[in-house]
Short mmCIF file of C-alpha atoms and ligand atoms in Angstrom, two decimals:
data_model
loop_
_atom_site.label_atom_id
_atom_site.label_comp_id
_atom_site.label_asym_id
_atom_site.label_seq_id
_atom_site.Cartn_x
_atom_site.Cartn_y
_atom_site.Cartn_z
CA UNK A 11 -11.83 -237.91 105.74
CA UNK A 12 -9.46 -235.44 107.41
CA UNK A 13 -10.90 -232.08 108.33
CA UNK A 14 -10.25 -229.44 105.66
CA UNK A 15 -7.24 -227.35 106.71
CA UNK A 16 -7.98 -223.62 106.96
CA UNK A 17 -6.14 -221.37 104.50
CA UNK A 18 -5.97 -218.61 107.11
CA UNK A 19 -2.86 -218.13 109.23
CA UNK A 20 -3.36 -218.75 112.97
CA UNK A 21 -5.43 -215.96 114.54
CA UNK A 22 -3.45 -212.75 115.00
CA UNK A 23 -0.57 -213.91 112.75
CA UNK A 24 0.13 -212.48 109.32
CA UNK A 25 1.07 -213.87 105.93
CA UNK A 26 3.18 -211.60 103.77
CA UNK A 27 2.26 -211.88 100.10
CA UNK A 28 4.53 -210.05 97.59
CA UNK A 29 2.36 -206.90 97.77
CA UNK A 30 2.68 -206.94 101.59
CA UNK A 31 6.44 -207.43 101.34
CA UNK A 32 6.70 -204.25 99.27
CA UNK A 33 5.34 -202.33 102.28
CA UNK A 34 7.36 -204.29 104.78
CA UNK A 35 10.54 -203.61 102.83
CA UNK A 36 9.78 -199.89 102.65
CA UNK A 37 9.28 -199.73 106.43
CA UNK A 38 12.24 -201.96 107.29
CA UNK A 39 14.40 -200.04 104.80
CA UNK A 40 13.67 -196.78 106.63
CA UNK A 41 14.41 -198.48 109.99
CA UNK A 42 17.74 -199.76 108.75
CA UNK A 43 18.83 -196.56 107.02
CA UNK A 44 17.84 -194.31 109.92
CA UNK A 45 19.63 -196.59 112.41
CA UNK A 46 22.77 -196.70 110.30
CA UNK A 47 22.72 -192.95 109.69
CA UNK A 48 22.75 -192.41 113.46
CA UNK A 49 25.53 -194.90 114.16
CA UNK A 50 23.53 -197.70 115.79
CA UNK A 51 25.10 -201.17 115.55
CA UNK A 52 22.95 -204.17 114.73
CA UNK A 53 22.44 -207.16 117.02
CA UNK A 54 20.03 -210.08 117.07
CA UNK A 55 18.91 -213.00 119.22
CA UNK A 56 16.60 -215.97 119.01
CA UNK A 57 12.86 -215.39 119.20
CA UNK A 58 12.72 -218.08 121.91
CA UNK A 59 13.76 -216.83 125.34
CA UNK A 60 13.63 -218.26 128.84
CA UNK A 61 10.23 -217.72 130.42
CA UNK A 62 11.66 -216.56 133.75
CA UNK A 63 13.53 -213.63 132.22
CA UNK A 64 10.50 -212.43 130.26
CA UNK A 65 7.83 -212.97 132.87
CA UNK A 66 9.79 -211.12 135.51
CA UNK A 67 11.03 -208.24 133.44
CA UNK A 68 8.17 -207.23 131.18
CA UNK A 69 5.31 -205.08 132.40
CA UNK A 70 2.43 -206.81 134.14
CA UNK A 71 0.23 -206.60 131.10
CA UNK A 72 2.86 -207.94 128.70
CA UNK A 73 3.71 -210.65 131.26
CA UNK A 74 0.16 -211.98 130.98
CA UNK A 75 0.38 -212.07 127.20
CA UNK A 76 3.39 -214.35 126.84
CA UNK A 77 3.17 -217.42 124.60
CA UNK A 78 5.01 -220.06 126.59
CA UNK A 79 5.57 -223.80 126.66
CA UNK A 80 7.84 -226.53 128.03
CA UNK A 81 10.41 -228.06 125.70
CA UNK A 82 11.10 -231.81 125.66
CA UNK A 83 13.53 -231.41 128.58
CA UNK A 84 10.95 -229.50 130.60
CA UNK A 85 12.66 -226.13 130.12
CA UNK A 86 10.16 -223.31 130.46
CA UNK A 87 10.45 -221.44 127.18
CA UNK A 88 8.61 -218.47 125.69
CA UNK A 89 8.31 -216.49 122.48
CA UNK A 90 9.59 -213.00 123.28
CA UNK A 91 6.86 -210.35 123.62
CA UNK A 92 9.52 -207.62 123.41
CA UNK A 93 13.28 -207.36 122.99
CA UNK A 94 14.32 -205.37 126.04
CA UNK A 95 14.80 -208.22 128.57
CA UNK A 96 16.87 -210.14 126.00
CA UNK A 97 18.98 -207.04 125.30
CA UNK A 98 19.54 -206.56 129.03
CA UNK A 99 20.59 -210.22 129.36
CA UNK A 100 23.01 -209.96 126.40
CA UNK A 101 24.57 -206.77 127.77
CA UNK A 102 24.83 -208.16 131.32
CA UNK A 103 26.62 -211.24 129.93
CA UNK A 104 29.37 -209.07 128.36
CA UNK A 105 29.32 -206.14 130.72
CA UNK A 106 33.06 -206.33 131.39
CA UNK A 107 34.04 -206.47 127.70
CA UNK A 108 31.70 -203.86 126.22
CA UNK A 109 32.82 -200.27 126.07
CA UNK A 110 29.93 -198.04 127.06
CA UNK A 111 27.90 -196.22 125.94
CA UNK A 112 26.71 -198.66 123.30
CA UNK A 113 24.10 -197.87 120.65
CA UNK A 114 22.39 -201.03 119.42
CA UNK A 115 19.52 -201.70 117.07
CA UNK A 116 17.51 -204.65 115.78
CA UNK A 117 14.23 -205.52 114.09
CA UNK A 118 12.79 -208.30 116.22
CA UNK A 119 9.67 -210.36 115.64
CA UNK A 120 7.67 -210.34 118.87
CA UNK A 121 4.62 -212.32 120.01
CA UNK A 122 1.89 -211.23 122.41
CA UNK A 123 -1.33 -213.05 123.10
CA UNK A 124 -3.33 -209.80 122.91
CA UNK A 125 -6.94 -209.02 122.41
CA UNK A 126 -7.13 -208.30 118.69
CA UNK A 127 -7.92 -204.67 117.95
CA UNK A 128 -6.94 -202.19 115.25
CA UNK A 129 -3.17 -201.95 115.15
CA UNK A 130 -2.67 -204.87 117.52
CA UNK A 131 -1.72 -208.32 116.30
CA UNK A 132 -0.41 -211.36 118.10
CA UNK A 133 2.81 -211.08 116.16
CA UNK A 134 4.62 -207.96 115.02
CA UNK A 135 8.05 -206.82 114.02
CA UNK A 136 9.50 -204.24 116.34
CA UNK A 137 12.41 -201.98 115.52
CA UNK A 138 14.40 -201.40 118.69
CA UNK A 139 16.86 -198.59 119.34
CA UNK A 140 18.71 -198.62 122.65
CA UNK A 141 21.57 -196.64 124.14
CA UNK A 142 23.07 -198.29 127.18
CA UNK A 143 25.58 -196.65 129.49
CA UNK A 144 24.64 -192.98 129.05
CA UNK A 145 23.19 -190.99 131.94
CA UNK A 146 22.64 -187.71 130.15
CA UNK A 147 19.56 -186.74 128.15
CA UNK A 148 21.71 -186.96 125.01
CA UNK A 149 20.67 -190.62 124.94
CA UNK A 150 16.97 -189.66 124.73
CA UNK A 151 17.81 -187.05 122.08
CA UNK A 152 19.58 -189.59 119.86
CA UNK A 153 16.97 -192.34 120.27
CA UNK A 154 13.91 -190.13 119.68
CA UNK A 155 15.62 -188.14 116.91
CA UNK A 156 16.49 -191.35 115.06
CA UNK A 157 12.90 -192.63 115.24
CA UNK A 158 11.62 -189.28 113.92
CA UNK A 159 14.17 -189.46 111.10
CA UNK A 160 12.83 -192.91 110.16
CA UNK A 161 9.28 -191.52 109.97
CA UNK A 162 10.52 -188.74 107.70
CA UNK A 163 12.30 -191.26 105.48
CA UNK A 164 9.01 -193.10 105.14
CA UNK A 165 7.43 -189.91 103.79
CA UNK A 166 5.70 -188.49 106.89
CA UNK A 167 6.18 -184.99 108.32
CA UNK A 168 5.76 -183.47 111.80
CA UNK A 169 2.19 -182.54 110.72
CA UNK A 170 1.40 -186.26 110.57
CA UNK A 171 2.80 -187.37 113.95
CA UNK A 172 3.93 -186.12 117.34
CA UNK A 173 6.07 -187.74 120.00
CA UNK A 174 4.31 -187.19 123.33
CA UNK A 175 6.89 -186.85 126.08
CA UNK A 176 6.62 -187.06 129.84
CA UNK A 177 8.75 -188.36 132.69
CA UNK A 178 8.17 -190.93 135.38
CA UNK A 179 10.66 -188.99 137.50
CA UNK A 180 8.41 -185.93 137.12
CA UNK A 181 5.29 -187.95 137.97
CA UNK A 182 7.19 -189.35 140.95
CA UNK A 183 8.01 -185.83 142.14
CA UNK A 184 4.36 -184.79 141.80
CA UNK A 185 3.10 -187.91 143.58
CA UNK A 186 5.70 -187.38 146.31
CA UNK A 187 4.60 -183.76 146.75
CA UNK A 188 1.04 -185.06 147.11
CA UNK A 189 2.18 -187.26 149.98
CA UNK A 190 2.07 -190.55 148.10
CA UNK A 191 5.05 -192.63 149.24
CA UNK A 192 7.65 -193.81 146.70
CA UNK A 193 6.91 -197.51 147.17
CA UNK A 194 3.39 -196.93 145.81
CA UNK A 195 4.50 -195.09 142.68
CA UNK A 196 5.12 -198.14 140.48
CA UNK A 197 1.58 -199.45 141.11
CA UNK A 198 0.12 -195.99 140.49
CA UNK A 199 1.96 -195.76 137.14
CA UNK A 200 0.65 -199.12 135.95
CA UNK A 201 -2.91 -198.21 136.98
CA UNK A 202 -2.68 -194.79 135.31
CA UNK A 203 -1.36 -196.31 132.10
CA UNK A 204 -4.84 -197.80 131.68
CA UNK A 205 -6.38 -194.31 131.47
CA UNK A 206 -8.50 -194.08 128.34
CA UNK A 207 -8.56 -197.87 128.01
CA UNK A 208 -10.78 -198.55 131.04
CA UNK A 209 -13.19 -196.19 132.88
CA UNK A 210 -11.61 -193.77 135.37
CA UNK A 211 -13.83 -195.30 138.08
CA UNK A 212 -12.06 -198.62 137.61
CA UNK A 213 -8.66 -196.93 137.88
CA UNK A 214 -9.77 -195.19 141.08
CA UNK A 215 -10.81 -198.58 142.43
CA UNK A 216 -7.41 -200.11 141.56
CA UNK A 217 -5.67 -197.17 143.27
CA UNK A 218 -7.84 -197.55 146.36
CA UNK A 219 -6.98 -201.27 146.42
CA UNK A 220 -3.34 -200.18 146.28
CA UNK A 221 -3.89 -198.26 149.53
CA UNK A 222 -4.56 -194.72 148.30
CA UNK A 223 -7.24 -192.74 150.13
CA UNK A 224 -9.77 -190.54 148.34
CA UNK A 225 -7.72 -187.37 148.72
CA UNK A 226 -4.66 -189.16 147.33
CA UNK A 227 -6.62 -190.43 144.35
CA UNK A 228 -7.97 -186.94 143.66
CA UNK A 229 -4.40 -185.57 143.73
CA UNK A 230 -3.27 -188.24 141.28
CA UNK A 231 -5.99 -187.22 138.83
CA UNK A 232 -5.22 -183.49 139.32
CA UNK A 233 -1.76 -184.13 137.87
CA UNK A 234 -3.29 -184.56 134.44
CA UNK A 235 -4.51 -180.96 134.40
CA UNK A 236 -0.92 -179.81 133.78
CA UNK A 237 -0.71 -178.79 130.12
CA UNK A 238 2.78 -177.33 129.77
CA UNK A 239 6.20 -177.56 131.38
CA UNK A 240 6.04 -173.84 132.25
CA UNK A 241 3.16 -174.57 134.66
CA UNK A 242 5.51 -176.64 136.80
CA UNK A 243 7.95 -175.40 139.46
CA UNK A 244 11.65 -176.03 138.80
CA UNK A 245 12.85 -179.50 139.74
CA UNK A 246 15.45 -181.96 138.47
CA UNK A 247 12.85 -183.80 136.35
CA UNK A 248 11.49 -180.56 134.85
CA UNK A 249 15.02 -179.34 134.07
CA UNK A 250 15.77 -182.67 132.39
CA UNK A 251 12.68 -182.40 130.16
CA UNK A 252 13.50 -178.76 129.30
CA UNK A 253 16.99 -179.85 128.26
CA UNK A 254 15.52 -182.54 126.00
CA UNK A 255 13.33 -179.95 124.23
CA UNK A 256 16.27 -177.54 123.91
CA UNK A 257 18.58 -180.17 122.40
CA UNK A 258 15.82 -181.38 120.07
CA UNK A 259 15.62 -177.81 118.76
CA UNK A 260 19.33 -177.89 117.90
CA UNK A 261 19.04 -181.36 116.36
CA UNK A 262 16.10 -180.19 114.24
CA UNK A 263 13.24 -182.33 115.50
CA UNK A 264 11.64 -180.14 118.19
CA UNK A 265 8.63 -179.78 115.87
CA UNK A 266 8.03 -183.52 116.32
CA UNK A 267 7.81 -183.28 120.13
CA UNK A 268 5.07 -182.30 122.52
CA UNK A 269 4.93 -182.40 126.32
CA UNK A 270 2.08 -184.65 127.50
CA UNK A 271 1.89 -185.49 131.17
CA UNK A 272 -0.55 -188.33 130.50
CA UNK A 273 2.13 -190.55 128.93
CA UNK A 274 2.94 -193.21 131.50
CA UNK A 275 3.83 -196.44 129.55
CA UNK A 276 2.66 -199.91 130.54
CA UNK A 277 6.03 -201.51 131.23
CA UNK A 278 7.29 -201.53 134.77
CA UNK A 279 11.00 -200.95 134.12
CA UNK A 280 10.88 -197.28 133.06
CA UNK A 281 12.46 -194.82 135.49
CA UNK A 282 12.79 -191.43 133.77
CA UNK A 283 11.67 -189.75 130.56
CA UNK A 284 8.97 -191.77 128.78
CA UNK A 285 7.49 -191.11 125.37
CA UNK A 286 5.01 -192.41 122.85
CA UNK A 287 4.39 -191.30 119.24
CA UNK A 288 0.89 -190.87 117.82
CA UNK A 289 -0.59 -189.70 114.53
CA UNK A 290 -1.87 -186.15 114.89
CA UNK A 291 -5.41 -187.04 113.82
CA UNK A 292 -5.61 -189.58 116.63
CA UNK A 293 -6.83 -192.36 114.35
CA UNK A 294 -4.28 -195.03 115.20
CA UNK A 295 -2.64 -196.67 118.19
CA UNK A 296 0.87 -195.71 119.33
CA UNK A 297 3.44 -195.71 116.51
CA UNK A 298 6.37 -196.20 118.87
CA UNK A 299 7.09 -195.99 122.56
CA UNK A 300 10.02 -196.05 124.90
CA UNK A 301 11.85 -194.39 127.71
CA UNK A 302 14.66 -194.49 130.21
CA UNK A 303 15.13 -197.69 132.21
CA UNK A 304 18.12 -197.16 134.50
CA UNK A 305 17.50 -200.12 136.83
CA UNK A 306 16.81 -203.01 134.48
CA UNK A 307 20.41 -204.17 134.27
CA UNK A 308 20.68 -204.41 138.06
CA UNK A 309 17.36 -206.23 138.43
CA UNK A 310 18.64 -209.03 136.22
CA UNK A 311 21.92 -209.18 138.13
CA UNK A 312 24.13 -206.87 136.07
CA UNK A 313 26.08 -203.79 137.20
CA UNK A 314 24.13 -200.53 137.55
CA UNK A 315 23.90 -199.10 134.02
CA UNK A 316 21.70 -196.29 132.70
CA UNK A 317 19.70 -197.08 129.56
CA UNK A 318 17.26 -195.50 127.12
CA UNK A 319 15.40 -197.15 124.28
CA UNK A 320 12.32 -197.53 122.20
CA UNK A 321 10.27 -200.08 120.30
CA UNK A 322 8.68 -199.12 116.98
CA UNK A 323 6.25 -201.68 115.54
CA UNK A 324 5.59 -202.32 111.86
CA UNK A 325 1.79 -202.69 112.13
CA UNK A 326 0.60 -199.22 113.09
CA UNK A 327 3.08 -197.32 110.94
CA UNK A 328 2.12 -199.34 107.86
CA UNK A 329 -1.58 -198.59 108.46
CA UNK A 330 -0.72 -194.91 108.91
CA UNK A 331 1.45 -194.77 105.76
CA UNK A 332 -1.27 -196.40 103.66
CA UNK A 333 -3.82 -193.90 104.98
CA UNK A 334 -1.64 -190.82 104.44
CA UNK A 335 0.35 -191.73 101.32
CA UNK A 336 -2.01 -194.15 99.54
CA UNK A 337 -2.18 -197.93 99.24
CA UNK A 338 0.23 -197.97 96.29
CA UNK A 339 2.80 -195.57 97.67
CA UNK A 340 5.35 -198.27 98.45
CA UNK A 341 5.49 -199.71 94.94
CA UNK A 342 8.75 -198.73 93.35
CA UNK A 343 9.22 -199.28 89.61
CA UNK A 344 12.62 -200.57 88.67
CA UNK A 345 14.17 -203.24 86.55
CA UNK A 346 13.60 -204.56 83.04
CA UNK A 347 11.04 -207.07 81.75
CA UNK A 348 12.38 -209.23 78.93
CA UNK A 349 10.01 -211.23 76.72
CA UNK A 350 9.96 -212.98 73.34
CA UNK A 351 7.42 -213.74 70.62
CA UNK A 352 8.18 -217.31 69.48
CA UNK A 353 10.12 -220.21 71.01
CA UNK A 354 12.87 -219.51 68.44
CA UNK A 355 13.73 -216.22 70.23
CA UNK A 356 13.98 -217.81 73.68
CA UNK A 357 17.77 -218.29 73.55
CA UNK A 358 18.32 -214.66 72.54
CA UNK A 359 16.05 -213.46 75.38
CA UNK A 360 17.85 -215.65 77.92
CA UNK A 361 21.26 -214.43 76.71
CA UNK A 362 20.11 -210.80 76.95
CA UNK A 363 18.73 -211.33 80.47
CA UNK A 364 22.02 -212.90 81.55
CA UNK A 365 23.99 -210.00 80.10
CA UNK A 366 21.82 -207.37 81.78
CA UNK A 367 21.89 -209.23 85.12
CA UNK A 368 25.68 -209.44 84.93
CA UNK A 369 25.68 -205.63 84.62
CA UNK A 370 23.66 -205.40 87.84
CA UNK A 371 20.21 -204.80 86.33
CA UNK A 372 17.07 -206.35 87.84
CA UNK A 373 15.60 -208.48 85.07
CA UNK A 374 12.28 -210.26 84.97
CA UNK A 375 12.56 -212.74 82.11
CA UNK A 376 9.40 -214.28 80.66
CA UNK A 377 9.48 -218.05 80.96
CA UNK A 378 7.57 -218.68 77.76
CA UNK A 379 6.77 -216.92 74.50
CA UNK A 380 3.90 -214.42 74.54
CA UNK A 381 1.94 -212.19 72.25
CA UNK A 382 3.31 -208.61 72.44
CA UNK A 383 0.03 -207.30 73.87
CA UNK A 384 0.07 -209.88 76.68
CA UNK A 385 3.72 -209.22 77.43
CA UNK A 386 3.40 -205.44 77.66
CA UNK A 387 0.20 -205.62 79.70
CA UNK A 388 1.89 -207.84 82.27
CA UNK A 389 5.10 -205.80 82.22
CA UNK A 390 3.16 -202.58 82.89
CA UNK A 391 1.47 -204.14 85.92
CA UNK A 392 4.76 -205.53 87.22
CA UNK A 393 7.41 -203.72 89.24
CA UNK A 394 9.51 -203.20 86.09
CA UNK A 395 10.25 -199.72 84.74
CA UNK A 396 11.40 -200.83 81.28
CA UNK A 397 10.72 -203.67 78.86
CA UNK A 398 12.39 -205.39 75.90
CA UNK A 399 10.37 -207.65 73.65
CA UNK A 400 12.31 -209.78 71.16
CA UNK A 401 10.72 -210.92 67.90
CA UNK A 402 12.14 -212.68 64.79
CA UNK A 403 13.12 -209.37 63.14
CA UNK A 404 15.13 -208.29 66.17
CA UNK A 405 17.17 -211.48 66.13
CA UNK A 406 17.70 -211.13 62.38
CA UNK A 407 18.86 -207.50 62.63
CA UNK A 408 20.79 -208.01 65.87
CA UNK A 409 19.03 -204.98 67.36
CA UNK A 410 16.21 -204.65 69.88
CA UNK A 411 14.26 -201.83 71.55
CA UNK A 412 14.23 -200.90 75.22
CA UNK A 413 10.89 -199.31 76.09
CA UNK A 414 10.31 -197.02 79.04
CA UNK A 415 6.95 -198.24 80.37
CA UNK A 416 5.99 -194.87 81.86
CA UNK A 417 6.94 -192.51 79.03
CA UNK A 418 6.64 -195.12 76.20
CA UNK A 419 9.94 -193.80 74.80
CA UNK A 420 12.04 -196.40 73.00
CA UNK A 421 15.76 -196.67 72.42
CA UNK A 422 17.51 -199.15 70.15
CA UNK A 423 20.48 -201.24 71.28
CA UNK A 424 22.62 -204.13 69.96
CA UNK A 425 21.38 -207.53 71.04
P1 LIG B 1 5.77 -201.33 123.84
O1 LIG B 1 5.14 -200.01 124.03
O2 LIG B 1 5.16 -202.50 124.51
O3 LIG B 1 7.29 -201.17 124.27
O4 LIG B 1 5.83 -201.62 122.29
C1 LIG B 1 6.47 -200.71 121.44
C2 LIG B 1 5.74 -200.60 120.11
O5 LIG B 1 5.60 -201.91 119.52
C3 LIG B 1 4.31 -200.08 120.17
O6 LIG B 1 4.29 -198.67 120.20
C4 LIG B 1 3.73 -200.64 118.88
O7 LIG B 1 4.20 -199.89 117.76
C5 LIG B 1 4.39 -202.00 118.79
N1 LIG B 1 3.55 -203.08 119.34
C6 LIG B 1 3.51 -203.54 120.59
N2 LIG B 1 2.63 -204.55 120.72
C7 LIG B 1 2.08 -204.75 119.51
C8 LIG B 1 1.11 -205.64 118.95
N3 LIG B 1 0.52 -206.56 119.70
N4 LIG B 1 0.79 -205.53 117.65
C9 LIG B 1 1.39 -204.61 116.88
N5 LIG B 1 2.32 -203.74 117.32
C10 LIG B 1 2.68 -203.80 118.62
C11 LIG B 1 8.20 -202.18 124.29
O8 LIG B 1 8.00 -203.27 123.80
C12 LIG B 1 9.54 -201.80 124.88
N6 LIG B 1 10.35 -203.03 125.00
C13 LIG B 1 10.23 -200.76 124.02
C14 LIG B 1 11.58 -200.40 124.53
C15 LIG B 1 12.79 -200.70 123.99
N7 LIG B 1 11.84 -199.74 125.65
C16 LIG B 1 13.14 -199.63 125.82
N8 LIG B 1 13.73 -200.22 124.79
#
């Protein structure tokens, strides 16, 4: 006999039952509305991408996590772990036709063969917001402000989350001032990104392997003592960060931001301001993360083009929303349940459902006759806000009652 097939999805993958889709739709709805409200245009691409593009352009860690395979013609293919390399490829392909700056958005399913921990799956949907072709910090302002607006639409406030902001340019200046040469900075960033995830001793070892002496390593760790921008001497990177905070004040989301020098980001392509959003209680993983990546277009062969963007996953934010707003907070009651008592009333119920649907109502029509108690019990548990139950008397009188399931108020109407 064949082995019994497991009812579980493959490890790290999710099934979305109707109750899960209610949450997904709430989250995706906020993504879409916030993106539209800020003038981002939608784009999309296939989840399958060429391995070379992804392996070379994602961060080291993400590069190791790629699901990849050879197709029947021996093409090396992968499931995208993130959208940014694909976006860069699409923009590079049309660089002469596009009129910059462009503001693009998508919700992309991404796959990473990760160690499974809270908030980390092997598949997730990631809302991406990117502005390509804008050098000024206005790009950061628009991208971060739009993500904060989405969190507000979902029902969270600045008390629930903060966007921690730093800058690789700033870290580069500090490393440079400590005598650490520029060609070592990228390796230092990737090692430092592991802070909190692996012991500091291990990070010091990685840095020493990268050629840093003990004094250099000590200087690197001293950087993290900086708590506020005002502790730092004026420099281009500091001025840039100050401008971001000033503009965020005008745009009305400064209360969502906080300077945090420890934000590094694990992807290698970031060049300037970097940021990551966390819940204020520190219970969950990063809600979203992003930054400026001014060199990615050139590294894939495009023209030099500044860029800023972020990725905002569906997993962590859904966990956070359930914890802060309640497990049932996404359920929205709307629509009308229509039922009938005996088979003889079925035609009348079907005709009523058709009429209501033609008017644009959401109608859940019972497929068979039911006892009134059964019908109303099911209707109350459903997503419907109102219910009509048709019995023999209703058909005879040509009138039926529409019941509000919350208030129990009834109103009569012509069948
Ligand atoms: P990332 O930090 O690797 O950045 O991912 C961004 C967000 O995606 C995370 O903050 C988290 O919400 C979600 N995420 C990532 N991996 C997982 C996972 N295994 N399970 C659940 N959620 C996950 C990027 O991917 C960049 N490409 C973002 C970007 C766009 N930068 C510029 N443009």
